[in-house]
Short mmCIF file of C-alpha atoms in Angstrom, two decimals:
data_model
loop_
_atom_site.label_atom_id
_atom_site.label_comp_id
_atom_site.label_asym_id
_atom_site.label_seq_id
_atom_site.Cartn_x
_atom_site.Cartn_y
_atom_site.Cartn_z
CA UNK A 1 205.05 144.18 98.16
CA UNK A 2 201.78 145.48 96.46
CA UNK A 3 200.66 141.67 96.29
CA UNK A 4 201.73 141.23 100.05
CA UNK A 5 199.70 143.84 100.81
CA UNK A 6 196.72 142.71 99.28
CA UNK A 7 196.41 139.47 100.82
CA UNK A 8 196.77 141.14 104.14
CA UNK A 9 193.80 143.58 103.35
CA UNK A 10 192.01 140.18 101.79
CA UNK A 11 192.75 138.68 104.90
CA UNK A 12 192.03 141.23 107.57
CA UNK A 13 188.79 141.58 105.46
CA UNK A 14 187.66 137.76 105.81
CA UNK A 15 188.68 137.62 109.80
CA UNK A 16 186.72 141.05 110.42
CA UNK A 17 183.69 139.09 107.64
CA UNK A 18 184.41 135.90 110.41
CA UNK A 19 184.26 138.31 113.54
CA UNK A 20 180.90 139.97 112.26
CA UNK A 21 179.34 136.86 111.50
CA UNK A 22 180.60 135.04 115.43
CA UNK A 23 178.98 138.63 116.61
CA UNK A 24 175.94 137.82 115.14
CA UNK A 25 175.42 134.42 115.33
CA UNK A 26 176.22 135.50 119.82
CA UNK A 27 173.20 138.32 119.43
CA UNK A 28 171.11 135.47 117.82
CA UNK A 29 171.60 133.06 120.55
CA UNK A 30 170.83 135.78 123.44
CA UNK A 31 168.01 137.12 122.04
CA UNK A 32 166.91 133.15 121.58
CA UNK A 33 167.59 132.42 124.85
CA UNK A 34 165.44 135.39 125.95
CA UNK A 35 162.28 134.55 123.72
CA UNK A 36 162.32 131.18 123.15
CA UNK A 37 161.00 128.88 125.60
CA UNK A 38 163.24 126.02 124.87
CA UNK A 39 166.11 127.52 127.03
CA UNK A 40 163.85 127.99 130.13
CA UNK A 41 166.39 125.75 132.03
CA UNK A 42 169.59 127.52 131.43
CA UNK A 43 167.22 131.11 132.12
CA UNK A 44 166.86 129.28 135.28
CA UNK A 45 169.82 128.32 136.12
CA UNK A 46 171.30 131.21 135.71
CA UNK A 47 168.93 133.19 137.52
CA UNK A 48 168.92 130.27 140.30
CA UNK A 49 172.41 131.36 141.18
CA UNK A 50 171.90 135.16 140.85
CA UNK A 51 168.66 134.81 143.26
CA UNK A 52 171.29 133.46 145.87
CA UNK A 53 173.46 136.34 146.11
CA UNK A 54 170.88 138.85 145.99
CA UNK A 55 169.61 136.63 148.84
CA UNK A 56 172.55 136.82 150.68
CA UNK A 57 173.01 140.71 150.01
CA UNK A 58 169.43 141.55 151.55
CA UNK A 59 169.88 139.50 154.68
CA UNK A 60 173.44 141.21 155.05
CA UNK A 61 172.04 144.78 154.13
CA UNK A 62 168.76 144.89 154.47
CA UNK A 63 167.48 145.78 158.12
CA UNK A 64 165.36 142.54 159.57
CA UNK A 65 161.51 143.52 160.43
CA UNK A 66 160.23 141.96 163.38
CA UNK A 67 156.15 141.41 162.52
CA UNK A 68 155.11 137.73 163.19
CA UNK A 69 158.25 135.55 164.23
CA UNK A 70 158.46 135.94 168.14
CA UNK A 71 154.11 135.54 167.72
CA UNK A 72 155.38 132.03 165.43
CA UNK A 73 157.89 131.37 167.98
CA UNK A 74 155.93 131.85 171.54
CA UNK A 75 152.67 129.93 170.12
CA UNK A 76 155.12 126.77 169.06
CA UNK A 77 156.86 127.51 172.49
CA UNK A 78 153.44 126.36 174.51
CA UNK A 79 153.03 123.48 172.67
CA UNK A 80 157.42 122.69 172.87
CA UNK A 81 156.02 122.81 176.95
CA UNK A 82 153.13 120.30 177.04
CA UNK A 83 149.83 122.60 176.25
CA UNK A 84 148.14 120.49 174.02
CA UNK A 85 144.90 122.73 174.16
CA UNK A 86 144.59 125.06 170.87
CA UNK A 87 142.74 127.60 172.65
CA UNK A 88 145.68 128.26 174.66
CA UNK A 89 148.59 128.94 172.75
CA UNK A 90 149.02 132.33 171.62
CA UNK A 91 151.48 135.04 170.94
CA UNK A 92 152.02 138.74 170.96
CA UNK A 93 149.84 138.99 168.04
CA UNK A 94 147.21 137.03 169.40
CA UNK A 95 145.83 133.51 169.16
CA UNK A 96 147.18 130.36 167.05
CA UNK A 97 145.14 130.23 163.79
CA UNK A 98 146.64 128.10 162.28
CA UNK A 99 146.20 124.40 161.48
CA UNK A 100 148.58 121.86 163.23
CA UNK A 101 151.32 121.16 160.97
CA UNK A 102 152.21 124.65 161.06
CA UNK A 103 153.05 123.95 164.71
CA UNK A 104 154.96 120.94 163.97
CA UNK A 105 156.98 123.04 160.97
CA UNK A 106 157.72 125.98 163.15
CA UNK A 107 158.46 124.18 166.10
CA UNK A 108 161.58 122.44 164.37
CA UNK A 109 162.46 126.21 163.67
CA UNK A 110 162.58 127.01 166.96
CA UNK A 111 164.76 124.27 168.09
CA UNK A 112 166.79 124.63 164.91
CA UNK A 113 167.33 128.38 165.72
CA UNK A 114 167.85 128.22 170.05
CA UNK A 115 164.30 129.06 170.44
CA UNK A 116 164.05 131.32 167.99
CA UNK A 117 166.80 133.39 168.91
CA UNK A 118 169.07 133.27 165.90
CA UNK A 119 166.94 135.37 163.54
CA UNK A 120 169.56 135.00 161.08
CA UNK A 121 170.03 131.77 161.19
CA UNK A 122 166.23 131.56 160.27
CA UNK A 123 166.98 134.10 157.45
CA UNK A 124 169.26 131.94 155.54
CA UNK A 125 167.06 128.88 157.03
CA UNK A 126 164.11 130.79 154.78
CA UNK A 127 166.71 132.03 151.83
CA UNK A 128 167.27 128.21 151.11
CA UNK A 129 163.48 127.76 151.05
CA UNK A 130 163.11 130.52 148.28
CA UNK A 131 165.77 129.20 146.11
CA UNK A 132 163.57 125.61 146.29
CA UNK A 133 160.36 126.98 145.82
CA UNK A 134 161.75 128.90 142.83
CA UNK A 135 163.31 125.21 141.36
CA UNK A 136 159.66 124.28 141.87
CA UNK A 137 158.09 126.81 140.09
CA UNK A 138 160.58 126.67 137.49
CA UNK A 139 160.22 123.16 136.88
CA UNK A 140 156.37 123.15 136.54
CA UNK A 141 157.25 125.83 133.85
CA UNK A 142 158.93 123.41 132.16
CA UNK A 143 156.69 120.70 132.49
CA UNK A 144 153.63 122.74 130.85
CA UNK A 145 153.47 123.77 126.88
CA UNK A 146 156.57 126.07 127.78
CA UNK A 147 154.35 128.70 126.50
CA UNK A 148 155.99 131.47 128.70
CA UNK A 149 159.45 133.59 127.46
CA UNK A 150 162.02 133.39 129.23
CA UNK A 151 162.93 136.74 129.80
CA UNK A 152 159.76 137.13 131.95
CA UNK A 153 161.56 135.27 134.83
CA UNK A 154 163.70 137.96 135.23
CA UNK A 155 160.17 139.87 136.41
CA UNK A 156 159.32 136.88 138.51
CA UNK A 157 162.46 136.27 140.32
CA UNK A 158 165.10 139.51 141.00
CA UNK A 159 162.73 142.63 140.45
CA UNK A 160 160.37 141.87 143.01
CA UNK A 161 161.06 143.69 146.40
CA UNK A 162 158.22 142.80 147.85
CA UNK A 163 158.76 138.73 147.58
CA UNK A 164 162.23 138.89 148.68
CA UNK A 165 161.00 140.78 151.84
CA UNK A 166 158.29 138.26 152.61
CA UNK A 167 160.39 135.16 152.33
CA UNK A 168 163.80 136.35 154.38
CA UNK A 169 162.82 139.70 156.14
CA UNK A 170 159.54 138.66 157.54
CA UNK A 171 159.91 135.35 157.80
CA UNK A 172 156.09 134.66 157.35
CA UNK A 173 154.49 131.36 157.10
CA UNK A 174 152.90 131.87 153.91
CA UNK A 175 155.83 130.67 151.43
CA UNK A 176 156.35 127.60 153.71
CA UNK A 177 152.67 126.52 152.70
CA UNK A 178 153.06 127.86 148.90
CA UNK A 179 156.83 125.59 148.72
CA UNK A 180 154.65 123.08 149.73
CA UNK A 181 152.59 123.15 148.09
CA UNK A 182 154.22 123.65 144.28
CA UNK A 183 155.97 120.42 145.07
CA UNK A 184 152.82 118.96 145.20
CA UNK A 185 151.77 120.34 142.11
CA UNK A 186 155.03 118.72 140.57
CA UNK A 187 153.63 115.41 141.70
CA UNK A 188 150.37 115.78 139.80
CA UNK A 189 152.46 116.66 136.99
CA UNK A 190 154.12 113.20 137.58
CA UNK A 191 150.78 111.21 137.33
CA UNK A 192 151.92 110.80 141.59
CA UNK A 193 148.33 111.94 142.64
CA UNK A 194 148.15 110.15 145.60
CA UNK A 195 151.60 111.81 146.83
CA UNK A 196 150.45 115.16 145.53
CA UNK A 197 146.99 114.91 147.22
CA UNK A 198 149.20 113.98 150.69
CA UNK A 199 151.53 117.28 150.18
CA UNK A 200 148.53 119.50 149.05
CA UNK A 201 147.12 118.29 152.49
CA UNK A 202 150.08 119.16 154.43
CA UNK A 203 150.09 122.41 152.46
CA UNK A 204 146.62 123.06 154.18
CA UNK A 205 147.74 122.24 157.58
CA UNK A 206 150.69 124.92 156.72
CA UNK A 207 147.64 127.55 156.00
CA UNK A 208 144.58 127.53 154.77
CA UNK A 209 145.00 129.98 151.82
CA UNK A 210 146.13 126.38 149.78
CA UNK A 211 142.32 125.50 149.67
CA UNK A 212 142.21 127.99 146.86
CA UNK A 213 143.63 125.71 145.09
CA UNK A 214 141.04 123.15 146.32
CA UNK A 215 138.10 123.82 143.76
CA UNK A 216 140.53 122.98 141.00
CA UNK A 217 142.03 119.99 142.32
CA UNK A 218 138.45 118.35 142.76
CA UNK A 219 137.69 119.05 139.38
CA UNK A 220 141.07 117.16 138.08
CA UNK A 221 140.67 114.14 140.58
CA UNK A 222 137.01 114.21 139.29
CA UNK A 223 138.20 114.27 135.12
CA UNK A 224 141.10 111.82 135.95
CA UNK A 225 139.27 108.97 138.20
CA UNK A 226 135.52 109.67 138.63
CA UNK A 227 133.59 109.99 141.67
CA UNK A 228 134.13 106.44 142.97
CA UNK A 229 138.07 106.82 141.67
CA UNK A 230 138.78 110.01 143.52
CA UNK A 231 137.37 109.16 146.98
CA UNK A 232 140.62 107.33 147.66
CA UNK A 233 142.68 110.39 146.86
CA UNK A 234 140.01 112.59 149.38
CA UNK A 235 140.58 110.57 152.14
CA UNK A 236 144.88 110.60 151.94
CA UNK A 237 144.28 114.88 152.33
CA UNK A 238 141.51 114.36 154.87
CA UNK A 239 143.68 111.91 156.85
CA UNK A 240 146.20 113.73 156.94
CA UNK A 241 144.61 116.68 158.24
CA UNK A 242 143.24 114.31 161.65
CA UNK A 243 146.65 112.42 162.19
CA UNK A 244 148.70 115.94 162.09
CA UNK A 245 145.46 117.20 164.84
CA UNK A 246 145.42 114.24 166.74
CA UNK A 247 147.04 115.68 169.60
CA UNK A 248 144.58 118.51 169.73
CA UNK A 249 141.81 116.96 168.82
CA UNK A 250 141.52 114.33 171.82
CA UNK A 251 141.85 117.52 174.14
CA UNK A 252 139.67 120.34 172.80
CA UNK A 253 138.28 119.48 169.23
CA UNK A 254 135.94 121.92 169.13
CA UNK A 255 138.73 124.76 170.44
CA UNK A 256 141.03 123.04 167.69
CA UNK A 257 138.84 123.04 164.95
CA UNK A 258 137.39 126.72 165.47
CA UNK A 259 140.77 128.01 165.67
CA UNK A 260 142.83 126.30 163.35
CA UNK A 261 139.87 126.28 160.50
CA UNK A 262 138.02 130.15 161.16
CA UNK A 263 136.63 130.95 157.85
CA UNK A 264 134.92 133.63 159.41
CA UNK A 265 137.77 135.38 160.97
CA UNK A 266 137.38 139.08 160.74
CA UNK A 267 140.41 141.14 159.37
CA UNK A 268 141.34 144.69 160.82
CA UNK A 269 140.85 147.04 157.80
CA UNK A 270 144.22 148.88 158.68
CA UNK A 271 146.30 146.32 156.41
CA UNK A 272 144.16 145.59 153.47
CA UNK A 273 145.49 145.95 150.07
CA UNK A 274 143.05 145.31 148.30
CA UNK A 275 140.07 147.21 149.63
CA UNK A 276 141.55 150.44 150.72
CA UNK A 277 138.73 152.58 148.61
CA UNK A 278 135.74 151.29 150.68
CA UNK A 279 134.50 152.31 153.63
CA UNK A 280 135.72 150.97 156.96
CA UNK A 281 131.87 149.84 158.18
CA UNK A 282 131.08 148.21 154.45
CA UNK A 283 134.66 146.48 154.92
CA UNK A 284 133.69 144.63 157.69
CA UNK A 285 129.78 144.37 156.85
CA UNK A 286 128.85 140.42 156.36
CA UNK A 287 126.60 141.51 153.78
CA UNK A 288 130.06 142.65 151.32
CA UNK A 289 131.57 138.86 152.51
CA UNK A 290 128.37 137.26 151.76
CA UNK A 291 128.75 138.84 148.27
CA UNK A 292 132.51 138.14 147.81
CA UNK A 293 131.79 134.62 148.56
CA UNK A 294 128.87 134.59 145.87
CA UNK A 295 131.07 136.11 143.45
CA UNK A 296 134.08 133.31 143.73
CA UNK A 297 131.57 130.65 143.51
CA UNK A 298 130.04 131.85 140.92
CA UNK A 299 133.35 132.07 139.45
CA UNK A 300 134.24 128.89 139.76
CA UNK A 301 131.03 127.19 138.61
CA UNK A 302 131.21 129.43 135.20
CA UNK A 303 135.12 127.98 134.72
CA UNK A 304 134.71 124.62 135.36
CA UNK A 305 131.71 124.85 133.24
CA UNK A 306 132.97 126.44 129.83
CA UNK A 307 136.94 126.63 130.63
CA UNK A 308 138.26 123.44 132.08
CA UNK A 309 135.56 121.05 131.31
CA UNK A 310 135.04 119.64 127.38
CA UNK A 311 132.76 121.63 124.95
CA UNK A 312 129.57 119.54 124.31
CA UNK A 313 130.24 116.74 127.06
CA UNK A 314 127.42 117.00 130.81
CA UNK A 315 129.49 118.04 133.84
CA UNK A 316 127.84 115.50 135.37
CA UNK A 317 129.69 112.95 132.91
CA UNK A 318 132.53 113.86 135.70
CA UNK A 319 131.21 111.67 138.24
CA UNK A 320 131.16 108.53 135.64
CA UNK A 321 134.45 106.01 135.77
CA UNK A 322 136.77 107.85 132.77
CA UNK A 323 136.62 104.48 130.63
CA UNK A 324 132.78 104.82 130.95
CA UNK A 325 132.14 107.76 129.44
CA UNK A 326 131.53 109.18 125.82
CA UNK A 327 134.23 109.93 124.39
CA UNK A 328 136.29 108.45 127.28
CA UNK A 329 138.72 111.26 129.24
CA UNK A 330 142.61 110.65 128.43
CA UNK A 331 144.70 110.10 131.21
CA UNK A 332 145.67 114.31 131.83
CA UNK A 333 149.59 113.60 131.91
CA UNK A 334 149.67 111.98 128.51
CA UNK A 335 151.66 115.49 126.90
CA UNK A 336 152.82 118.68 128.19
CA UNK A 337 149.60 120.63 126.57
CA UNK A 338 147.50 118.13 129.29
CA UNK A 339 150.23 118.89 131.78
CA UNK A 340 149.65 122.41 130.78
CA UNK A 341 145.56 122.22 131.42
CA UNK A 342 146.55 120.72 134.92
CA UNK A 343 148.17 123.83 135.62
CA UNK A 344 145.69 126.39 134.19
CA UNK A 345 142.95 124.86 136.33
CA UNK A 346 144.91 124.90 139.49
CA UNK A 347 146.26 128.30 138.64
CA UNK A 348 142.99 129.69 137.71
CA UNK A 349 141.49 128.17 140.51
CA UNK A 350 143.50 130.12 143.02
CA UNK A 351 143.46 133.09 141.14
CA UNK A 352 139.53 133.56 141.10
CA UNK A 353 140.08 133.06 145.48
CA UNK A 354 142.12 135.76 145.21
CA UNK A 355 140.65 138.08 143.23
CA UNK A 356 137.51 137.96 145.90
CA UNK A 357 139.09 137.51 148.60
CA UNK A 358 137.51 139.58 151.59
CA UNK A 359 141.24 141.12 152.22
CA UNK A 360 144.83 140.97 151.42
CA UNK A 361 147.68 141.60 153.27
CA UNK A 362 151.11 142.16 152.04
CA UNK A 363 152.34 138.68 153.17
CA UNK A 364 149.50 137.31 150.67
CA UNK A 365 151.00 138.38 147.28
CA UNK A 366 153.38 135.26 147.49
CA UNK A 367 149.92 133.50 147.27
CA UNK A 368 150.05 134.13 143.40
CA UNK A 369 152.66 135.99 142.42
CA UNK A 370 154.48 132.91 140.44
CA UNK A 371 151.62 131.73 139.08
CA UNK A 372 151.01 135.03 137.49
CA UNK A 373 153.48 134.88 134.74
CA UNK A 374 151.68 131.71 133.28
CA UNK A 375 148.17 133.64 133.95
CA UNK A 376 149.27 135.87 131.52
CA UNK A 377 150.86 134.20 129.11
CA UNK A 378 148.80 130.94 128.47
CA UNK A 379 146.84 132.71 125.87
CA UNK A 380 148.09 132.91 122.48
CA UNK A 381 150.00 136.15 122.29
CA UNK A 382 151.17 138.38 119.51
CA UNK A 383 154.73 139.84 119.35
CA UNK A 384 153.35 143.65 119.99
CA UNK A 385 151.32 142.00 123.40
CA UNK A 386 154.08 140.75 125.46
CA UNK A 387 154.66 144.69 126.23
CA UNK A 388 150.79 145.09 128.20
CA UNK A 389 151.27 142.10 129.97
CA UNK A 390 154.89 143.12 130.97
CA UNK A 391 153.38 146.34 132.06
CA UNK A 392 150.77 144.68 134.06
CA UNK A 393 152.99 142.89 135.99
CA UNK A 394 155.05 146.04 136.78
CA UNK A 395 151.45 147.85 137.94
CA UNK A 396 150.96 144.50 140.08
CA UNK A 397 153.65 144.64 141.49
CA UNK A 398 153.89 148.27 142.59
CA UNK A 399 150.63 148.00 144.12
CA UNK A 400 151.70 145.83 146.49
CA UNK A 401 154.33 147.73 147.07
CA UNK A 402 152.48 150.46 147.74
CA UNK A 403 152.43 151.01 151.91
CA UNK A 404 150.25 151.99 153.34
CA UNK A 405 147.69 150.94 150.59
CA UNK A 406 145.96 154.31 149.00
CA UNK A 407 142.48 154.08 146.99
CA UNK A 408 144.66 154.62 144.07
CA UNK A 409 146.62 151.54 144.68
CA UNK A 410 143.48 149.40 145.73
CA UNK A 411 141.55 150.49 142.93
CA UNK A 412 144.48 149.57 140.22
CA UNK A 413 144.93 145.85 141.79
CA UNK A 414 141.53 145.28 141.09
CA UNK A 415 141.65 146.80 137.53
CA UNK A 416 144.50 144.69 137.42
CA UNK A 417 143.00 141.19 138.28
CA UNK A 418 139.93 142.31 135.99
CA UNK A 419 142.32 142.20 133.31
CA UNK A 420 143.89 139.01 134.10
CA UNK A 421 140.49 137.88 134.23
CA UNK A 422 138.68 138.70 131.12
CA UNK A 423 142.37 138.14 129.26
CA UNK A 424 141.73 134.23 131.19
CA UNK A 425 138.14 134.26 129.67
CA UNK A 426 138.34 135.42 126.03
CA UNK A 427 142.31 134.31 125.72
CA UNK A 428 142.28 130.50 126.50
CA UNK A 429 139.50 127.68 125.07
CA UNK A 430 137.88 125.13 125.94
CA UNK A 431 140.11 121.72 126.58
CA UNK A 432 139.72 119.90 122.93
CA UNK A 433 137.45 117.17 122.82
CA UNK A 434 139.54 114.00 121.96
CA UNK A 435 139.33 111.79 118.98
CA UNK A 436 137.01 108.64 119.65
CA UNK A 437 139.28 105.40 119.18
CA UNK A 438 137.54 103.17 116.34
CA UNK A 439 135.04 100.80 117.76
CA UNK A 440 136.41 97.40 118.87
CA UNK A 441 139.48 98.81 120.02
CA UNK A 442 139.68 99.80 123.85
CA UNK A 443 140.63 103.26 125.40
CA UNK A 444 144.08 103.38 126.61
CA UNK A 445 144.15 102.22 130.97
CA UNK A 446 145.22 105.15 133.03
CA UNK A 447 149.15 104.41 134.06
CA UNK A 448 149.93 102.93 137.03
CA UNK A 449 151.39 105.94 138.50
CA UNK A 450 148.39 107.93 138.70
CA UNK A 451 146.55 105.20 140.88
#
C-alpha cells in the first residue's frame, strides 16, 4: 500500500512537472507571438477577423453621421445626368474638388446603393474596404525588415475610434484614395512599377492628398531607372490622370483643372486640428502657407539628401542610367531591408506633407495613421523604448480625438510629429553603400518585372 502510494505521489508529481512545463512552453509562445515579428501573419489574421465584428458592431450600434455623403452623392448625381462641365456639379457642401476618378468611384456607389439611399448598404460597402486596406497594410509589413512587434497592431487596428468612424460612419473619400493607394505600394514592393505608378495615379484622381507620397516616389523611380528610365513610368500616372478627365477636359479644361487640382484652396479655420493655437487672421495669412510650403520642401530636399540617398555618392548621380554609375545602384527589391528603404522613403515622404500641412481635418488622420507604426519603429529600438513610442501613439491618437480641437490638443500633435521627426532623423541611417563587384565582372540587370 505504502509503495502504491508512492508511485501515485511520483506520478501526480511528474504530470503536474508535465503540466507546468506545457504552461510554460503556452506563455512562451504568446509572449513570442506578441514580440516577435515572425508571427506578424497569424497577429493579422487574427486581428483581420476581430476587425470584422467590431465592424459590424459599430455600424449596428453606432449612430450614422451624415457630413459629406449626400454632398458625394448629389455632385456624382449631375454628372449620372449628362453635366459634363466641372464647374457645375456641386453639393450641399459646395463645389466638386475633386479629381475625376473620384466621380467615376462614387458614382458606382450611387448606383450600387439606389442613389445613395441605402446608407447602410454603403456602410458595409466601406466596412469591406477597411478590412482590404488593412490586408494591404499588413502585407507591406510583412514585406519590409519585419522590424515592427506585433503587438503594436493591436494599436493600429481595434483601439482607434477615430479610424473606424472615418471609414464606416462618415463614409469619406479619403480611405478610398489611401486603399488605393497601399495596393500600389504592394506593387512597388513586387518590382510591378509600372502597375504601381498606374494605381498611385488613380490614387491621385481619388484625392490629391496621395501626391504626398509623390516626392518619394520620384526619388525611387529616379534610384531604380534614371532619368531617361523613369520617364516611361511618369507618363503611365500622367496618362492616366487625362484619360480619367477626358470627359471634362474637352468641355471646360480650365473649370476642370482649377477645380479638381486647387492647391490654393483656402480651409475654414473652424475644423483644423492641427492649428487650433494660432490666430484665426495668421491661419489664413498666405504669408504662414508660403512658409509651410518652404518648410516641407526644405524637408524633403534635406531627406533625400542625407536619408534616402547613399553617403558619399552626387544626387545628381540619380539622373545617370543605374548600370552607369559608380558604384552601380542594386535593383531596390533585391531583399526585404531594400523593400524596407522603399517603404521608409514613401512613408517619410508623406509624413513630412503632413507634418506642414496648412490644415487637418479629422477625415485626414487616415492619411498616416498606418504608416505610423513603421515611423516609429524603423529605428533600432531598445527593450525599455517600445513604452515612449507606445505612449506616443496613444497621445496621437487622442488628439485627434479631441473635438473640437483645443490649443492643448493642437499644440501636442505638433510636439508629437516633432518627435516622430527628430526620432526619423537621428534613429535611421543612411542607405549602405553597396560592395563594388570585382572588375571584369558586370553588375547584375534589373529584373524584368521592374521594367
Amino acid at each position: 500500500s505504502g509503495r502504491k502510494h508512492g508511485t501515485e505521489r511520483r506520478g501526480a508529481a511528474m504530470a503536474a512537472g508535465r503540466g507546468a512545463a506545457v504552461l510554460r512552453r503556452v506563455w512562451r509562445e504568446r509572449r513570442a507571438a506578441l514580440l516577435e515579428p515572425r508571427y506578424t501573419p497569424l497577429v493579422a489574421a487574427c486581428l483581420c477577423l476581430a476587425e470584422g465584428g467590431v465592424n459590424l458592431w459599430v455600424i449596428r450600434r453606432v449612430p450614422y453621421t451624415e457630413i459629406d455623403w449626400k454632398a458625394y452623392m448629389a455632385e456624382v448625381e449631375g454628372f449620372a445626368n449628362g453635366t459634363l462641365d466641372y464647374t457645375q456639379l456641386k453639393g450641399d457642401t459646395g463645389p466638386l474638388v475633386y479629381p475625376a476618378g473620384f466621380v467615376y468611384i462614387f458614382l458606382g456607389l450611387y448606383y450600387a446603393t439606389g442613389r445613395g439611399a441605402d446608407v447602410r448598404l454603403a456602410q458595409y460597402l466601406f466596412a469591406g474596404l477597411y478590412l482590404l486596406n488593412l490586408l494591404l497594410v499588413f502585407r507591406i509589413y510583412y514585406r519590409t525588415s519585419k522590424v515592427v512587434p506585433p503587438y503594436v497592431f493591436f494599436f493600429m487596428c481595434c483601439a482607434s475610434y477615430r479610424i473606424h468612424s472615418i471609414f464606416v460612419l462618415r463614409l469619406f473619400n479619403d480611405p478610398v484614395a489611401m486603399a488605393i493607394l497601399f495596393l500600389a505600394i504592394n506593387l512597388f514592393l513586387e518590382e510591378r512599377w509600372s502597375w504601381g505608378c498606374f494605381f498611385f495615379s488613380l490614387a491621385v484622381s481619388v484625392k490629391m492628398n496621395i501626391l504626398l507620397f509623390a516626392p518619394g516616389l520620384l526619388f525611387l523611380l529616379l534610384h531604380q531607372f534614371g532619368l531617361l528610365g523613369c520617364i516611361p513610368k511618369l507618363c503611365i500616372c500622367a496618362l492616366l490622370q487625362v484619360i480619367l478627365g477626358l470627359p471634362f477636359l474637352l468641355v471646360n479644361p480650365v473649370g476642370y483643372l482649377t477645380r479638381s487640382f486647387d492647391l490654393g484652396r483656402q480651409f475654414q479655420f473652424k475644423w483644423t486640428v492641427n492649428w487650433r493655437f494660432l490666430p484665426e487672421e495668421v491661419f489664413q495669412h498666405r504669408a504662414f502657407h508660403a512658409t509651410l510650403l518652404l518648410a516641407h520642401l526644405a524637408g524633403l530636399g534635406l531627406f533625400a539628401l542625407h536619408r534616402w540617398h547613399r553617403p558619399k555618392e552626387s544626387i545628381l548621380a540619380l539622373l545617370k542610367d543605374p548600370a552607369e554609375r559608380k558604384p552601380p545602384s542594386p535593383p531596390l527589391t533585391v531583399n526585404n531591408i531594400l523593400c524596407a528603404q522603399i517603404v521608409f522613403v514613401l512613408f517619410s515622404s508623406n509624413f513630412l506633407g503632413v507634418c506642414c500641412s496648412r490644415s487637418l481635418h479629422y477625415q485626414f488622420y487616415v492619411w498616416y495613421f498606418h504608416t505610423l507604426p513603421y515611423l516609429l519603429w524603423c529605428t533600432p529600438t531598445a527593450k525599455l523604448a517600445h513604452m515612449p513610442k507606445v505612449l506616443l501613439l496613444g497621445v496621437i491618437e487622442l488628439c485627434w480625438n479631441t473635438y473640437p480641437s483645443t490649443v492643448c490638443s493642437s499644440l501636442s500633435l505638433h510636439i508629437c510629429h516633432g518627435l516622430v521627426l527628430l526620432q526619423l532623423w537621428y534613429g535611421t541611417a543612411p542607405p549602405p553603400v553597396p560592395h563594388t563587384p570585382p572588375s571584369g565582372r558586370r553588375p547584375a540587370a534589373i529584373s524584368k518585372k521592374a521594367q
